[in-house]
Structures are given as structure tokens and as C-alpha cells.
Short mmCIF file of C-alpha atoms in Angstrom, two decimals:
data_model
loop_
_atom_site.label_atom_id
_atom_site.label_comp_id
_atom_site.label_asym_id
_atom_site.label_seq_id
_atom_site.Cartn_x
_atom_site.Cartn_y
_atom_site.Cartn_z
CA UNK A 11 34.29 34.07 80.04
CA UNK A 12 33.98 36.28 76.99
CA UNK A 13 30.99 38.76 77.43
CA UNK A 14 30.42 41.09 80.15
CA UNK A 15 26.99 41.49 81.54
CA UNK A 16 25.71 44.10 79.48
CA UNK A 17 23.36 42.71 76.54
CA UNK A 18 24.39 42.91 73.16
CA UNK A 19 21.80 44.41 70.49
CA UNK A 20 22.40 41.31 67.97
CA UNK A 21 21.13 39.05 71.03
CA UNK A 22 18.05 41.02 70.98
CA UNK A 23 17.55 39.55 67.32
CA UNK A 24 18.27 36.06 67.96
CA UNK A 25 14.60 34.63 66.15
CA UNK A 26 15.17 36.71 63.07
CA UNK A 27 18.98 35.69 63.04
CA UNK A 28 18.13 31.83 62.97
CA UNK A 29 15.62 32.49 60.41
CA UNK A 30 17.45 34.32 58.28
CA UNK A 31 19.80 30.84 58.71
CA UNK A 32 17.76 28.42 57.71
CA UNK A 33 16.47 31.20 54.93
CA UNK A 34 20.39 31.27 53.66
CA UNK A 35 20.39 27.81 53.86
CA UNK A 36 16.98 27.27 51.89
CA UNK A 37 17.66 29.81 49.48
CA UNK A 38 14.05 29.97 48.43
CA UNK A 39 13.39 26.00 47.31
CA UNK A 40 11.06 25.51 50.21
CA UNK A 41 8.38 27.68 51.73
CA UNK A 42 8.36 29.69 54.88
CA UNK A 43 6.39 26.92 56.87
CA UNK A 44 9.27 24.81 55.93
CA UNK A 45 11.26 27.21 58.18
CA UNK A 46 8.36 27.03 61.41
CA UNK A 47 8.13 23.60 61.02
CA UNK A 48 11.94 23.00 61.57
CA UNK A 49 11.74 25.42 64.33
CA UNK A 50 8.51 23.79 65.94
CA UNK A 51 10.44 20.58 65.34
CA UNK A 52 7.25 18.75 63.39
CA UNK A 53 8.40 15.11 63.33
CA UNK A 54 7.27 14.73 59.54
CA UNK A 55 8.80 13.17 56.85
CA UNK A 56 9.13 16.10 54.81
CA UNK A 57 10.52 18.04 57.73
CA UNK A 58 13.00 15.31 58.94
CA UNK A 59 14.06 15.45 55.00
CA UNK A 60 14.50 18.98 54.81
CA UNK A 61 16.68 19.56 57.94
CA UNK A 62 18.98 16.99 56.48
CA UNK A 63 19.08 17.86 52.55
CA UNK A 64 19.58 21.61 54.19
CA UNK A 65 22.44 21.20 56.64
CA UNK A 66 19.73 22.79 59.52
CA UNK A 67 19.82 19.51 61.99
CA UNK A 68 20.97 21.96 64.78
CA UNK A 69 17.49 24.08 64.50
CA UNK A 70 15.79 21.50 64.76
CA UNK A 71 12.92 21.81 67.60
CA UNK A 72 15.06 24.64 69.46
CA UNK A 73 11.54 26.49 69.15
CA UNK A 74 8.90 24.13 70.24
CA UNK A 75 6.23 26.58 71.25
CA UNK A 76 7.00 29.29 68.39
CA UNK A 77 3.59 30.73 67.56
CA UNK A 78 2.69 30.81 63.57
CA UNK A 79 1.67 34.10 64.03
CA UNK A 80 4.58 35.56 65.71
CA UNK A 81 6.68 33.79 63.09
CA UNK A 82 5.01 35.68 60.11
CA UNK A 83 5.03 38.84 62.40
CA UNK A 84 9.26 38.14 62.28
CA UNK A 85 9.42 37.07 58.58
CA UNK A 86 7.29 40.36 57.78
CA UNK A 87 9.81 42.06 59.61
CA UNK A 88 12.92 41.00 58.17
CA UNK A 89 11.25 41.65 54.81
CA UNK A 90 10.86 45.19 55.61
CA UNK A 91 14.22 45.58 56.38
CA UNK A 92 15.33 44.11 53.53
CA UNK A 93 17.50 40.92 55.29
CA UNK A 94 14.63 38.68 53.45
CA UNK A 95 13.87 38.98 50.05
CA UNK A 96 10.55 37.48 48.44
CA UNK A 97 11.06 35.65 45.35
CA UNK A 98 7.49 34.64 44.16
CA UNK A 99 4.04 36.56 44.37
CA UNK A 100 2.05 33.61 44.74
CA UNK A 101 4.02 31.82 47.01
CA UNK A 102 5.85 32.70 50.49
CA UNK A 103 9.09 31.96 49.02
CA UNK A 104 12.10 33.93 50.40
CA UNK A 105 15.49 34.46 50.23
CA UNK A 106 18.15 35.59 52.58
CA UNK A 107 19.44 38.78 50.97
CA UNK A 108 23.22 40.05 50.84
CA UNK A 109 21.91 42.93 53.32
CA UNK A 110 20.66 39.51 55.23
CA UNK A 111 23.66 37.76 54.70
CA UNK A 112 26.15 40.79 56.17
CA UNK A 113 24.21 41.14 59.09
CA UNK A 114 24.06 37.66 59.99
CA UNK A 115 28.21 37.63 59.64
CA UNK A 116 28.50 40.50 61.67
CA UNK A 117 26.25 39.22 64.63
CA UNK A 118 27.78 35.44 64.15
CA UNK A 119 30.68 37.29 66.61
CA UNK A 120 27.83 37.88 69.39
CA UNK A 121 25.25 35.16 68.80
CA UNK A 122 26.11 31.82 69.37
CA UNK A 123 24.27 30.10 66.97
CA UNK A 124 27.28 27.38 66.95
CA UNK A 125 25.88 26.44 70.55
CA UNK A 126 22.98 24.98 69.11
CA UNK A 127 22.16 21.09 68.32
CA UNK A 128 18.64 20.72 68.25
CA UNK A 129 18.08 17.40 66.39
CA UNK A 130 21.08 15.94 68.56
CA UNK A 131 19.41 17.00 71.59
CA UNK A 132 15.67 16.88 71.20
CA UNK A 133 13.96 15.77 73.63
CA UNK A 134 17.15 15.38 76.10
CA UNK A 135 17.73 19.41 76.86
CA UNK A 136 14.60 19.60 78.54
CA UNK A 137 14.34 16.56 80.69
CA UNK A 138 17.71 17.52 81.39
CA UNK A 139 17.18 20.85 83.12
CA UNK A 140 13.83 19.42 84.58
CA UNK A 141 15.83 16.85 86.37
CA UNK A 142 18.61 18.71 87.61
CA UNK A 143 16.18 22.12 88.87
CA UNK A 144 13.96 19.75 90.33
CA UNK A 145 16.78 17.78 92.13
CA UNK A 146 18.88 20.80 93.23
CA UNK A 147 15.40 22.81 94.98
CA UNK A 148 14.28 18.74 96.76
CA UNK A 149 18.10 18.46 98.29
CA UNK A 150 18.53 21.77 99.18
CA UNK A 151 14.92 22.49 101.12
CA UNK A 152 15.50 19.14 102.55
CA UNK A 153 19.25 19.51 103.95
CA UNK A 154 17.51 22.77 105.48
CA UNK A 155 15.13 20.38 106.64
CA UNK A 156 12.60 22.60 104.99
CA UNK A 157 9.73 20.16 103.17
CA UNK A 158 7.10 22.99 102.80
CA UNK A 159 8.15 24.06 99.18
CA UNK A 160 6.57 23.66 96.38
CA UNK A 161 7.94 21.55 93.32
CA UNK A 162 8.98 24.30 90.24
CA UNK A 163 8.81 20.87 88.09
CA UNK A 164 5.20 19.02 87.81
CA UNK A 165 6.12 16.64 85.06
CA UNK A 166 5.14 13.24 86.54
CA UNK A 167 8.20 11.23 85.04
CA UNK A 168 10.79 14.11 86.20
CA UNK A 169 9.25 13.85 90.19
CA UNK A 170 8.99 9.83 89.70
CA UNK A 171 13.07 10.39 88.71
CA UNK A 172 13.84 12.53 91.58
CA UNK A 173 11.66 11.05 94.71
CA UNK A 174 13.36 7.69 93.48
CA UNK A 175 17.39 9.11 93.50
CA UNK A 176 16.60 11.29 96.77
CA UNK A 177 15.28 7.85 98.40
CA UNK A 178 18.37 6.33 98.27
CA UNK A 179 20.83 9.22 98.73
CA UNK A 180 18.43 10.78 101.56
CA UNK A 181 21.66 10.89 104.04
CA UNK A 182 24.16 11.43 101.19
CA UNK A 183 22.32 15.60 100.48
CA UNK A 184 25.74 17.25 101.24
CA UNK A 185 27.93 14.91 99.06
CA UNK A 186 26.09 15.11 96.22
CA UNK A 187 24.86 18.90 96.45
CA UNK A 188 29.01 19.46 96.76
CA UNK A 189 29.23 17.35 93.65
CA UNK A 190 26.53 19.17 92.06
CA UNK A 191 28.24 22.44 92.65
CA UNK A 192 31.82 22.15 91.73
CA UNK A 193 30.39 20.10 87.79
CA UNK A 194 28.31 23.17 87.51
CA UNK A 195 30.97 25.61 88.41
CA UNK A 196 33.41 23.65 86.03
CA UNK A 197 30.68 23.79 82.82
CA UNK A 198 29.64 27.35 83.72
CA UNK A 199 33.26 28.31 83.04
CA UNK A 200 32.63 27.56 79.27
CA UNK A 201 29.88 30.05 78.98
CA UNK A 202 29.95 33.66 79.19
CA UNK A 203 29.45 35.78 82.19
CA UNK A 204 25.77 36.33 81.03
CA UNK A 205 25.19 33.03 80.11
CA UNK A 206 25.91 31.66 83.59
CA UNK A 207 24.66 34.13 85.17
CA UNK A 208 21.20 33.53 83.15
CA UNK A 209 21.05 30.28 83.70
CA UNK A 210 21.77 29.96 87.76
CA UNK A 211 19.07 32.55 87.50
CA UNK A 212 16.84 29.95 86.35
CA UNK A 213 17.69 27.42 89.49
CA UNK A 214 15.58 27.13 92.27
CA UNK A 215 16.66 26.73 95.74
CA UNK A 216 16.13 27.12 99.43
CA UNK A 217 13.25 28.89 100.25
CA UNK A 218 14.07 30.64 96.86
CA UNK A 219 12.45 30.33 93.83
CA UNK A 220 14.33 30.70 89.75
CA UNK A 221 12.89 33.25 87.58
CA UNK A 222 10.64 32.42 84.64
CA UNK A 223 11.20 33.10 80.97
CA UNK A 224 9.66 36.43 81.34
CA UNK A 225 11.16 37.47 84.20
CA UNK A 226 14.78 36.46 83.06
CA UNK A 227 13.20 38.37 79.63
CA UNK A 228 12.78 41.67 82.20
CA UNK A 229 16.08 41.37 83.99
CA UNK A 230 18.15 40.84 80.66
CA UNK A 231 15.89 43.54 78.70
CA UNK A 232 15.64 40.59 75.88
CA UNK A 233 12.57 39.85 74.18
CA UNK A 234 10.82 36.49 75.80
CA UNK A 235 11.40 34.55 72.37
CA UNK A 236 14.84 35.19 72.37
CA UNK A 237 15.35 34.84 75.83
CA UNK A 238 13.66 31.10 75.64
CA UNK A 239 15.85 30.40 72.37
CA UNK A 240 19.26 31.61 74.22
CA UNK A 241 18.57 29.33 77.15
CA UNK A 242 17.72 26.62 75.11
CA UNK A 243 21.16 27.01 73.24
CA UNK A 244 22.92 27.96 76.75
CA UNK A 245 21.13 24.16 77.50
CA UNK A 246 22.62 22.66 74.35
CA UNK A 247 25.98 24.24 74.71
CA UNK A 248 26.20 22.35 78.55
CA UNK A 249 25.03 19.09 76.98
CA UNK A 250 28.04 19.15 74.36
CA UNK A 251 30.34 19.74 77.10
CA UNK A 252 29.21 16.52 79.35
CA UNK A 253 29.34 14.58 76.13
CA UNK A 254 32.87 15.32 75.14
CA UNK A 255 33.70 15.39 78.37
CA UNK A 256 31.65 13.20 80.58
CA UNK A 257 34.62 11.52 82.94
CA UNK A 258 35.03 14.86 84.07
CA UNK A 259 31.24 15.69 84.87
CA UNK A 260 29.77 12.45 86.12
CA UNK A 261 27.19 13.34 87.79
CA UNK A 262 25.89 14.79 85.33
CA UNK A 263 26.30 12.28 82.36
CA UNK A 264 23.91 10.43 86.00
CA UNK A 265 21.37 12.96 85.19
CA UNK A 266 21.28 12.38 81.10
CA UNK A 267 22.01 8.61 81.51
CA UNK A 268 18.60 7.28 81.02
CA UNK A 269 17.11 9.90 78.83
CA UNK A 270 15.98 8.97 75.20
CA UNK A 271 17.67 10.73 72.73
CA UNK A 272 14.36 11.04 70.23
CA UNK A 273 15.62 11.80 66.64
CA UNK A 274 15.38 8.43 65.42
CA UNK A 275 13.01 7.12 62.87
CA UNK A 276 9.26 7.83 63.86
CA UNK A 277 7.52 4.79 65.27
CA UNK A 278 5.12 4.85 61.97
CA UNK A 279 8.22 4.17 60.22
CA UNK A 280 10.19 1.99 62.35
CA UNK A 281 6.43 -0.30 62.09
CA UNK A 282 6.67 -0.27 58.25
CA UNK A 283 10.82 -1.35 58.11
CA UNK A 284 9.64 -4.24 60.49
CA UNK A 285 7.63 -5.25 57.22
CA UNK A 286 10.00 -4.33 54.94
CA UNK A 287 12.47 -6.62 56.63
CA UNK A 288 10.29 -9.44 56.60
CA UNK A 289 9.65 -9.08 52.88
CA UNK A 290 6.15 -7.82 52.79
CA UNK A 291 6.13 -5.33 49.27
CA UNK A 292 4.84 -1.64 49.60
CA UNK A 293 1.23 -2.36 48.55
CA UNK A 294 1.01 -5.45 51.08
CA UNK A 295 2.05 -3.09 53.97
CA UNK A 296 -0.57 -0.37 52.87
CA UNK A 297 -3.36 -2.60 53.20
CA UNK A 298 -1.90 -4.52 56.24
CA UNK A 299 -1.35 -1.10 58.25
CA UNK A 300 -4.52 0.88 56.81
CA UNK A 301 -2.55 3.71 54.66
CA UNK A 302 -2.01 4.86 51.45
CA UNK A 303 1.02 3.79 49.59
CA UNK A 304 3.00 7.98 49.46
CA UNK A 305 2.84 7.09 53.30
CA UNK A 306 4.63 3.96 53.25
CA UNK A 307 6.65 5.61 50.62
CA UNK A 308 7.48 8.56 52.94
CA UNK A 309 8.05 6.07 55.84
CA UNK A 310 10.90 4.82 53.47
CA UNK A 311 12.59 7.59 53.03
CA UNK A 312 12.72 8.73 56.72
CA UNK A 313 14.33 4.81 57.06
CA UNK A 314 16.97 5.92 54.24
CA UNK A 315 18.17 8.45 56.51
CA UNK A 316 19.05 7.10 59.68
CA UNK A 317 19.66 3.28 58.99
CA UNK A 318 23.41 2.94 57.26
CA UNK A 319 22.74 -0.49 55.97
CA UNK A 320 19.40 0.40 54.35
CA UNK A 321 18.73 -1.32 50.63
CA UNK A 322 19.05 1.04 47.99
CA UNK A 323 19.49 -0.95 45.08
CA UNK A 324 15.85 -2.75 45.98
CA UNK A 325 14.31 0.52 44.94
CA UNK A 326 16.43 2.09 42.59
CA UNK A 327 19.48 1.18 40.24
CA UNK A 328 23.18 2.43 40.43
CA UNK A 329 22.82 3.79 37.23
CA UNK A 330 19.39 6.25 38.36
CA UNK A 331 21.16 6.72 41.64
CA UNK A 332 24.02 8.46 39.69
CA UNK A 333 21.28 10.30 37.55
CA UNK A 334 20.11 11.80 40.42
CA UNK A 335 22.83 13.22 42.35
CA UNK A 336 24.28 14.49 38.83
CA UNK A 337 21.08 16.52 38.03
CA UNK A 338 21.19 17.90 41.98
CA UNK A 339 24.92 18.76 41.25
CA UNK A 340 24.54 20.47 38.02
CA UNK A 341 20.92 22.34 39.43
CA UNK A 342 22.65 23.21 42.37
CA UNK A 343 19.01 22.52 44.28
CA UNK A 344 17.29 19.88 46.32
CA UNK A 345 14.35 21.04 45.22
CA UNK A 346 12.32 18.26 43.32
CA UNK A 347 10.43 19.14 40.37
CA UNK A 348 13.70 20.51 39.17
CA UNK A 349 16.01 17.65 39.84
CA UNK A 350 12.92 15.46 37.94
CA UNK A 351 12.54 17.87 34.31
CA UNK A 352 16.65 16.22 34.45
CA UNK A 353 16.17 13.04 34.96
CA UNK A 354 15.02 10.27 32.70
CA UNK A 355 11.32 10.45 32.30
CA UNK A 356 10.97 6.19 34.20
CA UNK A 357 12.56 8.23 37.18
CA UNK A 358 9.88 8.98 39.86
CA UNK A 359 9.73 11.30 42.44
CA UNK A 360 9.96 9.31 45.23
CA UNK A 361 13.14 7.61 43.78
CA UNK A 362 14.22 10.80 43.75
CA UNK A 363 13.77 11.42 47.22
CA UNK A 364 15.23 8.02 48.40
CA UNK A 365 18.52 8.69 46.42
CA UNK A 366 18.97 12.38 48.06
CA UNK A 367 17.88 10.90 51.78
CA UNK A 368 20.16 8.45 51.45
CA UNK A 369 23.47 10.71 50.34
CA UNK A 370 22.78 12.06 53.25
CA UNK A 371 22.41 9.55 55.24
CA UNK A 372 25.90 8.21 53.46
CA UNK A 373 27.88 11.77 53.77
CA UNK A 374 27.17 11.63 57.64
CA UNK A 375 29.02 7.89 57.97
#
């Protein structure tokens, strides 16, 4: 294990540094809500597209409760100190600056933004550490033979989850607390000192209760936003591991078996392909499902980036497909209206969108 206990200033700065990361990546072609939204993890279509055409799916959601206001107070911030620069007076456009761009080198040595996989993992990290907090405080009150505690969890699927596994391993508490224990000590070994440390700080168990956000934010003399955004990426970091390595921690792949992985196409969407694949055209499905047609368009789009055998060519030719990602090469942007003044006139914007969605979707195959 790498760090020692003592905090490190750049972890101190971990909002602004993942900001100022999906600002680099930006570089000033979307707004700052585009930035809060990917942090918030806002399951829109312009959102979804942006975390793709930007190379940001690993910030994606790692900030669910982010509050707009403290997100302006940070963007404010980094402007002052010159790490963001604003590019336009009537819009909040920014850029990453090279005093932005050094700093965020020199911290990538004590931040570990690589831990991070937020579209991989939304929804999963959660229900993961829900399960497993939940389970380890019900087996270890009840091996004491202690049932006076009271649940740290109180989301209804997470206590239907455990009551149901503790029924049937009621006499099996030592085995599996053991088993428990040495998978834990095992992934604990690929985060720092303060990392584990944080995060058994976080477990609740006999007669003894983890410590909240804040108080892990008091302890660690972090701020409470970065201190929710480093256990969230301490989270992702132990996910990664029982994926690449799950023979070795199966207990724990037992915990994550069942959980849905959502980062697939919204159910809107997934409604409007069923359409789509029975042949119904775009204006059909608009008045069959009560929306306008940039919806169902939109709904598209999202398709073209997850399914690899999507249809292309029934919405635009090779020829404007090649068009496209020639005028994206030589503008060096994603950004629309400048892709479309070099493009043929006949080329729309959402054909635009559909070719770029679906590189992606391509380059990731």
C-alpha cells in the first residue's frame, strides 16, 4: 500500500480536479451544465452523447447529489485561480488552462482519478456497499446473538436481499463472516493505507456503528464532497478488482451477482427501437407514443450508441457518413454547428449526430 495515513493537499481538491477533467476534455464546445450533468449522471440523450463523444464515461454519475450551487461555487473558484479559463461573455463556456492543465499532472500522482468508472458502474457501486454493510452489521450482531441493533441500511430491496441470504445461511454466520473477511483483506491490499482504512471506517458492526460522510470528512480533515467522491472511487476501484478477478473473490462477485448494471439505453428509447424494429417510420412512432419527432430522433441516437448492429445506412449514406467524420477530423470538434457550416447543406443535424454516436459506438467494438 502506497500512501501513508497522512492526507495529501491534492486530495483535498478532488471536485475541482475532476472538473477541470472533463473541462480539458470539453475544451470549451459544451457549457458548464454539460459538466454537472455528467457529474449528477442525468440520463439524457444529450448527456449520454456527450460522455461518449468526450472520452468522460468514467465521471459519469460519480456525483449524484452534487448541488448546482456548490458546483458554480467550485467553477468560480477555479476561475479565480486561473486553472479555468472563460472563453465567451455570454455564455459559461470554459476552458481548462495550461496553469489548469500542470496542476492536474502534478496531482494525477496523488489522486486517483484512474480508479474511477462511473458509467461502468452506475447504479452497481451503491447497491454494492448497501448489501455488503448491511450484511456484515445482521451476521455479526446476530453471531453475538445481539438482535437489538438498528439497520444502518433502510433501502427496502437491500433488507429484502439480506433477510432472504441470512435465512438460509442462519447457522452458516461464522463461515461466511470468515469468508467475508479474508476477500476483504485480499481487495483492501490493492488500496492504500488510507483508502482501507477509510473505507472499514465506513462498516458497521457489533454493537458498533460506521461513520458517516461527515464524520469520515472530520477524521480525514477532507472536505465532505471530496470525501463522498474518494469513497465512491475507493467503491469503483474494489468493483474492478472482483471483475478481473472474480474466481478469487467469490463471495463477493455473490454480492454483485444480481445487480443491474444500468447504463444501457433508457427505457424511452429501448420502447421506440421496439418500433423501429418492427418497421414503424419516425413520424408513425411520434404519434403512436405521444412525442414530438427531435424525441424519437434523440431516442435514435442514444440506440446508435450502445446497439453494435444498429442500421446506419437506413438514415444516412456512406458517402454523408464519411462527410461527417472528415469535417469532425479537420475541425478538430464535436461540437455541431461547426461540423454542419462543413458539411453539404442536405446534411442535417441529427444525421450529424447519428454518424458521431455511432463512431463511437464502433471505436468501442
Amino acid at each position: 500500500m502506497g500512501f501513508d495515513i497522512q492526507i495529501k493537499e491534492d486530495l483535498k481538491m478532488l471536485v475541482e480536479g475532476i472538473i477541470l477533467k472533463c473541462s480539458m476534455n470539453i475544451q470549451g464546445e459544451r457549457t458548464d451544465s454539460a459538466i454537472y450533468h455528467i457529474l449528477k449522471g442525468k440520463r439524457s440523450i444529450q448527456t449520454v452523447q456527450d460522455i461518449h463523444l468526450y472520452q468522460l464515461e468514467n465521471f459519469f454519475g460519480v456525483y449524484k447529489s452534487l448541488k448546482k450551487q456548490l458546483f458554480e461555487r467550485k467553477i468560480n473558484e477555479l476561475n479565480a485561480k486561473g486553472f479555468l479559463q472563460r472563453i465567451s461573455t455570454s455564455e459559461p463556456l470554459f476552458k481548462t488552462s495550461k496553469a489548469g492543465v500542470d496542476w492536474l499532472d502534478q496531482s494525477t500522482v496523488e489522486i486517483p482519478y484512474h480508479y474511477f468508472a462511473g458509467l461502468k458502474y452506475n447504479g452497481m457501486a451503491n447497491s454494492f456497499f448497501e448489501r455488503l454493510t448491511l450484511l456484515i452489521q445482521t451476521l455479526t450482531n446476530s453471531y453475538m446473538k445481539y438482535y437489538k441493533f438498528i439497520p444502518v441500511i433502510d433501502t427496502t430491496s437491500v433488507e429484502n436481499w439480506v433477510k432472504a441470504l441470512f435465512l438460509k445461511a442462519k447457522s452458516k454466520e461464522s463461515y461466511i463472516l470468515s469468508t467475508i473477511f479474508q476477500e476483504l483483506e485480499s481487495l483492501l491490499h490493492y488500496l492504500t493505507d488510507q483508502e482501507a482504512e477509510m473505507f472499514v471506517d465506513r462498516l458497521s458492526g457489533y454493537k458498533n456503528y460506521g461513520m458517516s460522510i461527515h464524520q469520515l470528512a472530520v477524521k480525514y480533515e477532507m472536505t465532505s464532497e471530496d470525501t463522498q467522491l474518494y469513497f465512491t472511487g475507493i467503491i469503483h476501484r474494489m468493483l474492478t478488482m472482483i471483475e478481473n478477478a472474480n474466481s478469487s473473490f467469490p463471495f463477493m462477485s455473490f454480492i454483485l451477482k444480481d445487480i443491474s448494471n444500468k447504463h444501457m439505453i433508457t427505457n424511452s428509447a429501448n420502447s421506440t427501437y421496439t418500433f423501429l424494429k418492427r418497421g414503424y417510420s419516425i413520424d408513425t412512432i411520434a404519434q403512436l407514443r405521444q412525442l414530438k419527432n427531435n424525441t424519437i430522433y434523440d431516442h435514435i441516437v442514444e440506440i446508435a450508441l450502445y446497439d453494435a448492429n444498429f442500421p446506419i445506412h437506413n438514415y444516412v449514406s456512406k458517402e454523408d457518413q464519411q462527410k461527417i467524420m472528415k469535417a469532425s477530423s479537420i475541425t478538430r470538434s464535436y461540437k455541431l454547428k461547426m461540423i454542419k457550416q462543413s458539411v453539404d447543406e442536405h446534411i442535417s443535424y441529427f444525421q450529424i449526430r447519428l454518424v458521431l454516436a455511432y463512431a463511437k459506438n464502433s471505436l468501442g467494438r
